[in-house]
Amino acid sequence: MDKVVSLARRRGFVFPSSEIYGGLGSSYDYGHYGVLLKDNVKARWLEAMVRERDDIVALDSSIILHPKIWEASGHVAGFTDPLVDCRTCKLRFRADHLADPEHEEVRCGRKPSKRPGETPDCDLTEPRRFNLMFKTRVGAVEETGVDVFLRPETAQGIFVNFKNVAQLARRKPPFGIAQIGKAFRNEITPGNFIFRTLEFEMMELEYFVPPAESAQWHEYWVAERLAWHVRYGVREENLRARPHDADELSHYSSATSDIEYLYPMGWSELEGIANRGDFDLTQHTEASGTKLEWVDAGTGERFVPHVVEPSLGLNRAMLTFLIDAYDEEIVAERERTVLRLHPRLAPVTAAVLPLITKDAAMVEKAHALRDELRRHLSVEYDDSGQIGRRYRRQDEIGTPWALTIDEQTLSDDTVTLRDRDTLAQERIPLGGALAHLLERLAAPWSPPARAG
Amino acid sequence: MDKVVSLARRRGFVFPSSEIYGGLGSSYDYGHYGVLLKDNVKARWLEAMVRERDDIVALDSSIILHPKIWEASGHVAGFTDPLVDCRTCKLRFRADHLADPEHEEVRCGRKPSKRPGETPDCDLTEPRRFNLMFKTRVGAVEETGVDVFLRPETAQGIFVNFKNVAQLARRKPPFGIAQIGKAFRNEITPGNFIFRTLEFEMMELEYFVPPAESAQWHEYWVAERLAWHVRYGVREENLRARPHDADELSHYSSATSDIEYLYPMGWSELEGIANRGDFDLTQHTEASGTKLEWVDAGTGERFVPHVVEPSLGLNRAMLTFLIDAYDEEIVAERERTVLRLHPRLAPVTAAVLPLITKDAAMVEKAHALRDELRRHLSVEYDDSGQIGRRYRRQDEIGTPWALTIDEQTLSDDTVTLRDRDTLAQERIPLGGALAHLLERLAAPWSPPARAG
């Protein structure tokens, strides 16, 4: 993990937020390559969940919703962590973390120590429930403002739009509504980089099905989502689906399976797939007075669909791709760091490198190639430093292909195509470079064996 | 405007947010076509501002930043509206709106009336400053939480990351940092649909330049941004650049030009391009103690760059594209509504329509075409209702091309390509459809004359 954090910082994927002001705990900003990687993860999710299908539509609801929504959903009453305070040192802890035998012990007045076996000598209060929703106030219009919340999940914005979307969908369940957007949780985080942060992006699908079919659709989505992670290069041996035990289930869920990944800190949730039953639509029907159900305009058949929800944290997905792609190896007696990212996730698809940057003819060819590729691909042009160094820089950010313009290019219009993983260098026609890359980009891909 | 609002609602571009709970003022949710259109506007901006250039990198900073940032930026003290209250009816108004002779008069106890000439009989207080930033509290970790704000602009997240990014950029100014993200303003809005909303997405560039060059770069960016709106189909006669008068300028700005659009309610700001000088970097240097300046590692030359900022609201840009594209005309004695959107903005690029949906051979061909096109384009498959009706549905959402599979397709493998604007229908080879569409998509485009 430390190596991934260090690379992410060094190459501008992720910065601690508000750093020049001492930072704000568990908040991160995304630099250039981080934005490009994040955008690619979003695009691949949207492709698989919306663009490649006929049965799912997209939605983008507000972060600040009507406060009654969070009463109906159960979040005002139940979206809480049990917290204990120390009467002496005033530090606050999650009670369920302290109860966990694997959790590090605490000493009064200190942050949890890394050394096991230390005895906690805090004078702890009884646990109190602390709501995880950020509260703010919409208040300019009326004398008395209204307390509202920053959404802690995007799902409720989907449920309350069910009727709007169902009327337009002209389709009987099963059908789904997918959403990508920010959510906020005011929680004590264990500090595993971007694994859990105060604000984060979620990619959620609510898939509405006939009640009798919910178990089979739950199974379908567990398999489908597992396949998506593998499709984009996560190694199968680092993934597993784990059904929740009965005592782990949320109040709304009749079945939940976590897709877990083997993180440096152990197996942890990457994506959750819940069978939420009719809990949400029923709650909002009761609270709003608007019937949220499916009605067949022809036959008059009506029912409240059940909901299967695959819910993935974008930042956590990004972290997972980074960890799984991270590799080090010795090449020609020098160590290189390489991100073996799927080519369709890599922030830069192709680097264009003029070998001799003072050669005007080479630069001209390189500019022309860059401009052509750029209309279709994410391209970086790099003319600074020795060629070996430029390759290493691209390896570190996971660029699958580098195209080098050299003296031979000037005589026969071919370029060197260097492969990030195999390090193979082949000469291809300059004019065919775009088609060649597009073809390789469209081909199925699986990660090479790790060197390090 | 009413027609655009109605179309946007009817076809699922935009819904009033939290509608089943009575709504939340000035908040909107985006339905399927709204999300696709919005994503396209973002992609075109990012292309023009980042992907097609070597001098600008992307950033995605947090919504909740360290609160000292908003003190240094001047927002805590100065980002306010002057509000007056009526002592009788308790309604609250913007004082500067009441002072505006064009503003509708108010009557005590009523929302501003549409009828001119009504006398305000409110008993108004003196104006008070009301801060437009939403405040919340990060509070789980420590006994005493910290008050923080939801950012009212994305720019400050760029300035405080200047040093991080500049170190990685390996480039002397001019260079830029671009960001797309949500911002929040707790203001009284005049209710012009998505023109101004409580939460909205901004697309901002901070372009850092040598101080002596700031005026010329300001001019450059006004021209560049104007050209972007025209490139994506906004009619030139509906756009103008208007330099701010000295008394309109913000405290940080030495020059600002608004790109204005002729909205149904009159000329209003679409995009602002400000010359912010060194105000922001200087303020954050003083407040944080971290020097935000450019230093040449070789020569030791150093200076605080000046900043030129083109700042565009995504939702407002989307509204502008919708208004400018909206058209009605009579075709074959029937009225049709059509969105003449630029093909690269349209939510759906191509519709695939099997003429006879009970013909298994036609359906098979249509599915194959859909699946092929979908790997590269946004495609909608529609097999419901008469073909004329399906064309009208696509016209309403701005789909530039429809491909119809009919009996002739089964005999000679050609399809009918229907053009949204000219209504021309031509037969093209099924196998060449993708290449044909990609070529037309890449070609320059300008809007046809409006019919209505």
Coordinates of C-alpha atoms in Angstrom, one line a residue, chain B:
Chain B
M1 CA -38.4 28.8 -22.3
D2 CA -41.7 27.1 -21.3
K3 CA -41.4 24.9 -24.4
V4 CA -37.9 23.8 -23.5
V5 CA -38.8 23.2 -19.9
S6 CA -41.8 21.1 -21.0
L7 CA -39.8 19.1 -23.5
A8 CA -37.0 18.5 -21.0
R9 CA -39.6 17.2 -18.5
R10 CA -41.6 15.2 -21.0
R11 CA -38.6 13.4 -22.5
G12 CA -36.7 12.9 -19.2
F13 CA -33.9 15.4 -19.6
V14 CA -34.6 17.2 -16.4
F15 CA -37.0 16.6 -13.5
P16 CA -37.8 18.9 -10.5
S17 CA -35.8 17.3 -7.6
S18 CA -37.6 15.6 -4.7
E19 CA -40.8 16.0 -6.7
I20 CA -42.9 13.4 -4.8
Y21 CA -42.1 15.2 -1.6
G22 CA -43.2 18.6 -3.0
G23 CA -39.8 19.5 -4.4
L24 CA -36.9 21.5 -3.1
G25 CA -36.7 25.0 -4.6
S26 CA -34.2 25.5 -7.4
S27 CA -33.0 21.9 -7.4
Y28 CA -33.2 19.6 -10.4
D29 CA -32.4 16.0 -11.2
Y30 CA -31.2 14.8 -14.6
G31 CA -32.9 11.9 -16.4
H32 CA -31.4 9.6 -18.9
Y33 CA -31.1 12.0 -21.9
G34 CA -30.1 14.8 -19.5
V35 CA -27.2 12.7 -18.2
L36 CA -26.0 11.7 -21.7
L37 CA -26.2 15.4 -22.9
K38 CA -24.4 16.6 -19.8
D39 CA -21.7 14.0 -20.2
N40 CA -21.2 15.1 -23.8
V41 CA -20.9 18.8 -22.9
K42 CA -18.3 17.8 -20.3
A43 CA -16.4 15.6 -22.7
R44 CA -16.3 18.4 -25.4
W45 CA -15.1 20.9 -22.8
L46 CA -12.4 18.5 -21.5
E47 CA -11.3 17.8 -25.1
A48 CA -10.9 21.4 -26.0
M49 CA -9.4 22.4 -22.7
V50 CA -7.2 19.4 -21.8
R51 CA -7.0 16.5 -24.2
E52 CA -6.3 18.5 -27.4
R53 CA -3.6 20.6 -25.7
D54 CA -0.2 20.0 -24.1
D55 CA -0.4 23.0 -21.7
I56 CA -3.3 22.2 -19.5
V57 CA -3.8 19.4 -17.0
A58 CA -6.9 18.2 -15.2
L59 CA -7.7 18.3 -11.4
D60 CA -10.6 17.1 -9.3
S61 CA -10.4 18.6 -5.8
S62 CA -12.7 18.1 -2.9
I63 CA -16.0 19.8 -2.3
I64 CA -15.3 20.2 1.4
L65 CA -11.9 22.0 1.7
H66 CA -10.1 23.3 4.7
P67 CA -12.1 26.3 6.1
K68 CA -9.1 28.6 6.1
I69 CA -9.2 28.5 2.3
W70 CA -12.4 30.4 2.2
E71 CA -11.1 33.0 4.6
A72 CA -8.0 33.6 2.5
S73 CA -10.1 33.7 -0.7
G74 CA -12.3 36.4 0.7
H75 CA -15.5 34.3 0.6
V76 CA -16.2 34.2 4.3
A77 CA -16.1 38.0 4.5
G78 CA -17.3 38.9 1.0
F79 CA -19.4 36.2 -0.7
T80 CA -22.7 37.7 0.3
D81 CA -26.0 38.9 -1.0
P82 CA -27.6 42.0 0.6
L83 CA -31.0 40.8 1.8
V84 CA -34.0 42.7 3.2
D85 CA -36.9 41.2 5.2
C86 CA -40.4 42.4 5.4
R87 CA -41.4 42.9 9.1
T88 CA -45.0 42.2 8.2
C89 CA -45.0 39.2 5.9
K90 CA -41.6 37.8 6.8
L91 CA -40.6 37.3 3.2
R92 CA -37.0 37.9 2.3
F93 CA -35.7 39.6 -0.9
R94 CA -32.5 40.5 -2.5
A95 CA -32.0 44.3 -2.0
D96 CA -30.2 44.7 -5.3
H97 CA -33.1 43.0 -7.1
L98 CA -35.6 45.4 -5.5
A99 CA -33.5 48.3 -6.5
D100 CA -33.4 47.2 -10.1
P101 CA -36.1 49.1 -12.0
E102 CA -36.7 46.1 -14.2
H103 CA -37.5 43.9 -11.3
E104 CA -41.1 43.1 -10.6
E105 CA -42.7 45.0 -7.7
V106 CA -43.7 43.0 -4.6
R107 CA -46.9 43.1 -2.5
C108 CA -46.7 42.3 1.1
G109 CA -47.3 38.6 1.7
R110 CA -47.0 37.6 -1.9
K111 CA -44.2 36.3 -4.1
P112 CA -43.2 38.9 -6.6
S113 CA -46.1 39.5 -8.9
K114 CA -45.9 39.2 -12.7
R115 CA -48.1 42.3 -13.1
P116 CA -46.0 45.4 -13.4
G117 CA -47.1 48.6 -11.7
E118 CA -48.0 46.9 -8.4
T119 CA -46.9 48.9 -5.4
P120 CA -44.7 47.2 -2.8
D121 CA -46.3 47.7 0.5
C122 CA -43.8 45.6 2.5
D123 CA -42.3 47.1 5.6
L124 CA -38.6 46.3 4.6
T125 CA -35.6 46.2 7.0
E126 CA -32.3 47.6 6.1
P127 CA -30.2 45.3 3.9
R128 CA -28.1 42.7 5.8
R129 CA -25.3 40.6 4.3
F130 CA -26.1 37.0 3.9
N131 CA -23.3 34.6 3.1
L132 CA -24.0 32.3 0.2
M133 CA -21.9 29.4 1.3
F134 CA -23.5 26.3 2.8
K135 CA -22.0 25.5 6.1
T136 CA -21.6 22.0 7.6
R137 CA -19.5 20.4 10.3
V138 CA -16.9 17.7 10.1
G139 CA -17.3 16.3 13.6
A140 CA -17.0 12.6 14.3
V141 CA -13.3 12.6 15.1
E142 CA -12.9 15.2 17.8
E143 CA -15.2 16.3 20.6
T144 CA -15.4 19.7 19.0
G145 CA -16.1 19.5 15.3
V146 CA -14.9 21.9 12.7
D147 CA -17.2 24.2 10.6
V148 CA -16.6 23.7 6.9
F149 CA -18.2 25.0 3.8
L150 CA -19.4 23.4 0.6
R151 CA -17.4 25.1 -2.1
P152 CA -19.2 27.8 -4.0
E153 CA -16.7 27.5 -6.9
T154 CA -14.1 25.0 -7.9
A155 CA -11.3 27.6 -8.5
Q156 CA -9.9 27.7 -5.0
G157 CA -9.3 23.9 -5.1
I158 CA -7.0 24.6 -8.1
F159 CA -5.1 27.5 -6.4
V160 CA -4.3 25.5 -3.3
N161 CA -3.0 22.7 -5.4
F162 CA -0.8 25.0 -7.5
K163 CA 2.5 23.9 -6.0
N164 CA 1.7 20.2 -6.3
V165 CA 0.7 20.5 -10.0
A166 CA 3.5 23.0 -10.9
Q167 CA 6.1 20.7 -9.6
L168 CA 4.8 17.9 -11.8
A169 CA 4.1 19.9 -14.9
R170 CA 7.8 20.4 -15.8
R171 CA 6.7 23.5 -17.7
K172 CA 7.0 27.2 -17.4
P173 CA 3.9 29.4 -17.5
P174 CA 1.7 29.8 -19.4
F175 CA 0.1 26.5 -18.3
G176 CA -3.3 25.7 -16.9
I177 CA -5.3 23.5 -14.6
A178 CA -8.8 22.6 -15.5
Q179 CA -11.5 21.2 -13.3
I180 CA -15.1 20.0 -13.6
G181 CA -17.1 19.6 -10.4
K182 CA -20.1 20.5 -8.3
A183 CA -20.4 23.8 -6.4
F184 CA -23.2 25.0 -4.1
R185 CA -24.7 28.5 -3.5
N186 CA -27.4 29.2 -1.0
E187 CA -29.1 31.9 -2.9
I188 CA -32.5 33.4 -3.8
T189 CA -32.9 32.3 -7.4
P190 CA -35.2 33.9 -9.9
G191 CA -36.5 30.5 -11.0
N192 CA -35.3 30.4 -14.6
F193 CA -35.2 26.6 -14.7
I194 CA -31.6 25.3 -14.6
F195 CA -30.1 28.7 -15.3
R196 CA -29.3 29.1 -11.6
T197 CA -29.7 26.3 -9.1
L198 CA -28.6 25.6 -5.5
E199 CA -26.1 23.0 -6.6
F200 CA -24.6 23.0 -10.1
E201 CA -21.5 21.8 -11.9
M202 CA -18.8 24.2 -13.0
M203 CA -16.1 23.8 -15.7
E204 CA -13.3 26.1 -14.7
L205 CA -9.8 26.7 -16.1
E206 CA -7.2 28.6 -14.2
Y207 CA -4.5 29.6 -16.7
F208 CA -1.3 30.8 -15.1
V209 CA 0.7 33.3 -17.1
P210 CA 3.7 35.6 -16.8
P211 CA 2.3 38.9 -15.3
A212 CA 3.2 41.0 -18.3
E213 CA 1.2 38.7 -20.6
S214 CA -2.1 38.6 -18.7
A215 CA -4.0 41.1 -20.8
Q216 CA -3.2 39.3 -24.0
W217 CA -4.1 35.9 -22.6
H218 CA -7.4 37.3 -21.4
E219 CA -8.1 38.3 -24.9
Y220 CA -7.0 34.9 -26.2
W221 CA -9.4 33.1 -23.8
V222 CA -12.4 35.3 -24.6
A223 CA -11.9 34.4 -28.3
E224 CA -11.2 30.8 -27.6
R225 CA -14.2 30.2 -25.5
L226 CA -16.5 32.1 -27.8
A227 CA -15.3 29.9 -30.6
W228 CA -16.0 26.8 -28.5
H229 CA -19.7 27.7 -28.1
V230 CA -19.9 28.3 -31.9
R231 CA -18.0 25.1 -32.6
Y232 CA -20.7 23.1 -30.8
G233 CA -23.6 24.8 -32.6
V234 CA -24.6 27.9 -30.7
R235 CA -25.7 30.5 -33.3
E236 CA -23.3 33.4 -33.5
E237 CA -26.0 36.0 -33.5
N238 CA -27.1 34.8 -30.1
L239 CA -23.7 35.3 -28.5
R240 CA -21.7 38.3 -27.6
A241 CA -18.7 39.2 -25.4
R242 CA -19.3 42.0 -23.0
P243 CA -16.4 43.5 -21.0
H244 CA -17.4 44.4 -17.4
D245 CA -17.5 48.1 -16.5
A246 CA -15.1 49.1 -13.7
D247 CA -17.9 49.2 -11.2
E248 CA -19.0 45.6 -12.0
L249 CA -15.5 44.1 -11.4
S250 CA -14.9 41.7 -8.4
H251 CA -12.4 42.9 -5.9
Y252 CA -9.8 40.3 -7.3
S253 CA -10.3 41.1 -11.0
S254 CA -8.6 43.6 -13.2
A255 CA -10.7 42.7 -16.2
T256 CA -13.7 40.4 -16.8
S257 CA -15.6 39.7 -19.9
D258 CA -18.9 37.8 -19.9
I259 CA -19.9 35.7 -22.9
E260 CA -23.6 36.4 -23.0
Y261 CA -26.3 34.5 -24.7
L262 CA -29.7 35.8 -25.8
Y263 CA -31.9 33.8 -23.4
P264 CA -35.7 34.1 -23.6
M265 CA -35.4 36.4 -20.6
G266 CA -32.8 38.6 -22.3
W267 CA -29.0 38.8 -22.7
S268 CA -27.5 37.1 -19.7
E269 CA -24.1 35.6 -18.6
L270 CA -23.3 32.3 -20.1
E271 CA -19.6 32.2 -19.3
G272 CA -17.3 34.6 -17.4
I273 CA -13.6 35.1 -18.3
A274 CA -11.8 36.9 -15.6
N275 CA -8.3 38.2 -15.3
R276 CA -7.7 37.5 -11.6
G277 CA -4.1 38.8 -11.5
D278 CA -2.0 37.4 -8.6
F279 CA -4.8 37.9 -6.0
D280 CA -5.4 34.2 -5.3
L281 CA -1.9 32.9 -5.2
T282 CA -0.8 35.8 -3.1
Q283 CA -3.7 35.4 -0.6
H284 CA -3.0 31.7 -0.2
T285 CA 0.7 32.2 0.1
E286 CA 0.1 34.7 3.0
A287 CA -2.5 32.6 4.7
S288 CA -0.8 29.2 4.4
G289 CA 2.8 30.2 4.6
T290 CA 3.5 28.1 1.5
K291 CA 5.0 30.1 -1.3
L292 CA 2.9 29.7 -4.4
E293 CA 5.1 30.9 -7.2
W294 CA 6.8 29.6 -10.2
V295 CA 10.5 28.9 -9.9
D296 CA 12.8 27.9 -12.7
A297 CA 15.0 25.1 -11.4
G298 CA 17.7 26.0 -13.8
T299 CA 18.0 29.7 -13.8
G300 CA 16.4 30.4 -10.4
E301 CA 14.0 32.9 -12.1
R302 CA 10.9 33.2 -10.0
F303 CA 7.6 35.0 -10.2
V304 CA 3.9 34.8 -9.0
P305 CA 1.9 34.0 -12.1
H306 CA -1.2 35.9 -13.0
V307 CA -4.4 34.0 -13.6
V308 CA -6.9 34.1 -16.4
E309 CA -10.1 32.1 -15.6
P310 CA -12.7 31.0 -18.0
S311 CA -15.6 29.7 -15.8
L312 CA -18.6 28.0 -17.3
G313 CA -21.6 26.5 -15.6
L314 CA -22.3 23.1 -17.0
N315 CA -26.0 23.2 -16.4
R316 CA -26.3 26.7 -17.9
A317 CA -24.3 25.5 -20.9
M318 CA -26.7 22.6 -21.3
L319 CA -29.7 24.9 -21.1
T320 CA -28.2 27.2 -23.7
F321 CA -27.6 24.3 -26.1
L322 CA -31.2 23.1 -25.5
I323 CA -32.7 26.6 -26.1
D324 CA -30.5 27.2 -29.2
A325 CA -31.3 23.8 -30.6
Y326 CA -35.1 23.9 -30.0
D327 CA -37.2 24.1 -33.2
E328 CA -40.7 23.4 -34.4
E329 CA -41.8 23.0 -38.0
I330 CA -44.6 21.7 -40.1
V331 CA -43.7 18.6 -42.1
A332 CA -46.3 16.9 -44.3
E333 CA -49.0 18.9 -42.5
R334 CA -47.9 17.7 -39.1
E335 CA -46.0 19.6 -36.5
R336 CA -42.7 18.2 -35.4
T337 CA -40.5 19.3 -32.5
V338 CA -36.8 18.9 -33.1
L339 CA -33.7 19.5 -31.1
R340 CA -31.0 20.5 -33.7
L341 CA -28.1 19.6 -31.4
H342 CA -24.6 19.2 -32.6
P343 CA -24.1 15.5 -33.4
R344 CA -21.3 15.3 -30.8
L345 CA -23.6 16.7 -28.1
A346 CA -26.8 14.7 -28.9
P347 CA -27.6 12.2 -26.2
V348 CA -28.2 9.5 -28.8
T349 CA -26.0 9.5 -32.0
A350 CA -27.9 6.9 -33.9
A351 CA -31.3 5.2 -33.5
V352 CA -31.6 1.6 -34.9
L353 CA -35.2 0.9 -36.0
P354 CA -36.4 -2.4 -37.3
L355 CA -39.4 -1.5 -39.6
I356 CA -41.5 -4.6 -38.8
T357 CA -40.8 -5.8 -35.3
K358 CA -42.5 -9.2 -35.8
D359 CA -40.1 -10.1 -38.7
A360 CA -37.4 -12.2 -37.0
A361 CA -34.9 -11.7 -39.8
M362 CA -35.2 -7.9 -39.6
V363 CA -34.9 -8.0 -35.8
E364 CA -31.8 -10.1 -36.1
K365 CA -30.2 -7.7 -38.5
A366 CA -31.2 -4.7 -36.4
H367 CA -29.7 -6.3 -33.2
A368 CA -26.5 -7.0 -35.0
L369 CA -26.3 -3.4 -36.2
R370 CA -27.1 -2.0 -32.8
D371 CA -24.4 -4.2 -31.2
E372 CA -21.8 -3.1 -33.7
L373 CA -22.6 0.6 -33.5
R374 CA -22.8 0.5 -29.7
R375 CA -19.2 -0.3 -29.3
H376 CA -18.3 3.2 -30.7
L377 CA -21.4 5.4 -30.5
S378 CA -24.4 6.2 -28.3
V379 CA -27.2 4.1 -29.8
E380 CA -30.9 3.6 -29.0
Y381 CA -32.8 0.7 -30.2
D382 CA -36.5 1.4 -30.7
D383 CA -39.0 -1.2 -31.9
S384 CA -42.2 0.3 -30.5
G385 CA -44.9 1.9 -32.6
Q386 CA -45.1 3.1 -36.1
I387 CA -41.9 4.2 -37.9
G388 CA -43.1 7.9 -38.2
R389 CA -43.7 8.0 -34.6
R390 CA -40.3 6.6 -33.8
Y391 CA -38.7 9.2 -36.0
R392 CA -40.5 12.0 -34.1
R393 CA -39.4 10.6 -30.8
Q394 CA -35.8 10.7 -32.0
D395 CA -36.3 14.2 -33.4
E396 CA -37.4 15.4 -30.0
I397 CA -34.3 14.2 -28.2
G398 CA -32.0 15.5 -31.0
T399 CA -30.8 12.2 -32.5
P400 CA -29.0 13.2 -35.7
W401 CA -29.3 9.9 -37.6
A402 CA -31.8 7.0 -37.7
L403 CA -31.1 3.7 -39.4
T404 CA -34.1 1.7 -40.5
I405 CA -33.9 -2.0 -41.3
D406 CA -36.6 -2.9 -43.8
E407 CA -37.5 -5.5 -46.4
Q408 CA -34.9 -4.3 -48.8
T409 CA -32.2 -4.8 -46.1
L410 CA -33.0 -8.5 -46.2
S411 CA -32.4 -8.7 -49.9
D412 CA -29.5 -6.3 -50.5
D413 CA -28.0 -5.5 -47.1
T414 CA -28.6 -1.7 -47.3
V415 CA -30.3 0.4 -44.7
T416 CA -32.2 3.7 -44.8
L417 CA -30.2 6.5 -43.2
R418 CA -32.6 9.4 -42.2
D419 CA -31.2 12.8 -41.4
R420 CA -32.8 14.7 -38.5
D421 CA -32.4 18.2 -40.1
T422 CA -32.8 17.7 -43.8
L423 CA -35.2 14.7 -43.5
A424 CA -33.3 13.3 -46.4
Q425 CA -33.4 9.5 -46.6
E426 CA -30.6 7.7 -48.4
R427 CA -29.7 4.0 -48.6
I428 CA -26.3 3.0 -47.5
P429 CA -24.6 -0.4 -47.1
L430 CA -25.2 -2.0 -43.8
G431 CA -21.6 -3.0 -43.4
G432 CA -20.5 0.6 -44.0
A433 CA -22.9 2.2 -41.6
L434 CA -20.4 2.6 -38.7
A435 CA -17.7 4.1 -40.9
H436 CA -20.2 6.4 -42.5
L437 CA -21.5 7.7 -39.1
L438 CA -18.0 8.1 -37.7
E439 CA -17.0 10.2 -40.6
R440 CA -20.0 12.4 -40.4
L441 CA -19.5 12.7 -36.7
A442 CA -15.9 13.9 -37.2
A443 CA -16.9 16.5 -39.8
P444 CA -17.4 20.2 -38.9
W445 CA -21.1 21.0 -38.3
S446 CA -23.1 24.1 -38.1
P447 CA -26.8 24.5 -37.2
P448 CA -29.3 24.7 -40.0
A449 CA -31.6 27.7 -40.2
R450 CA -34.4 27.5 -37.7
A451 CA -37.8 26.7 -39.1
G452 CA -39.9 27.9 -36.2

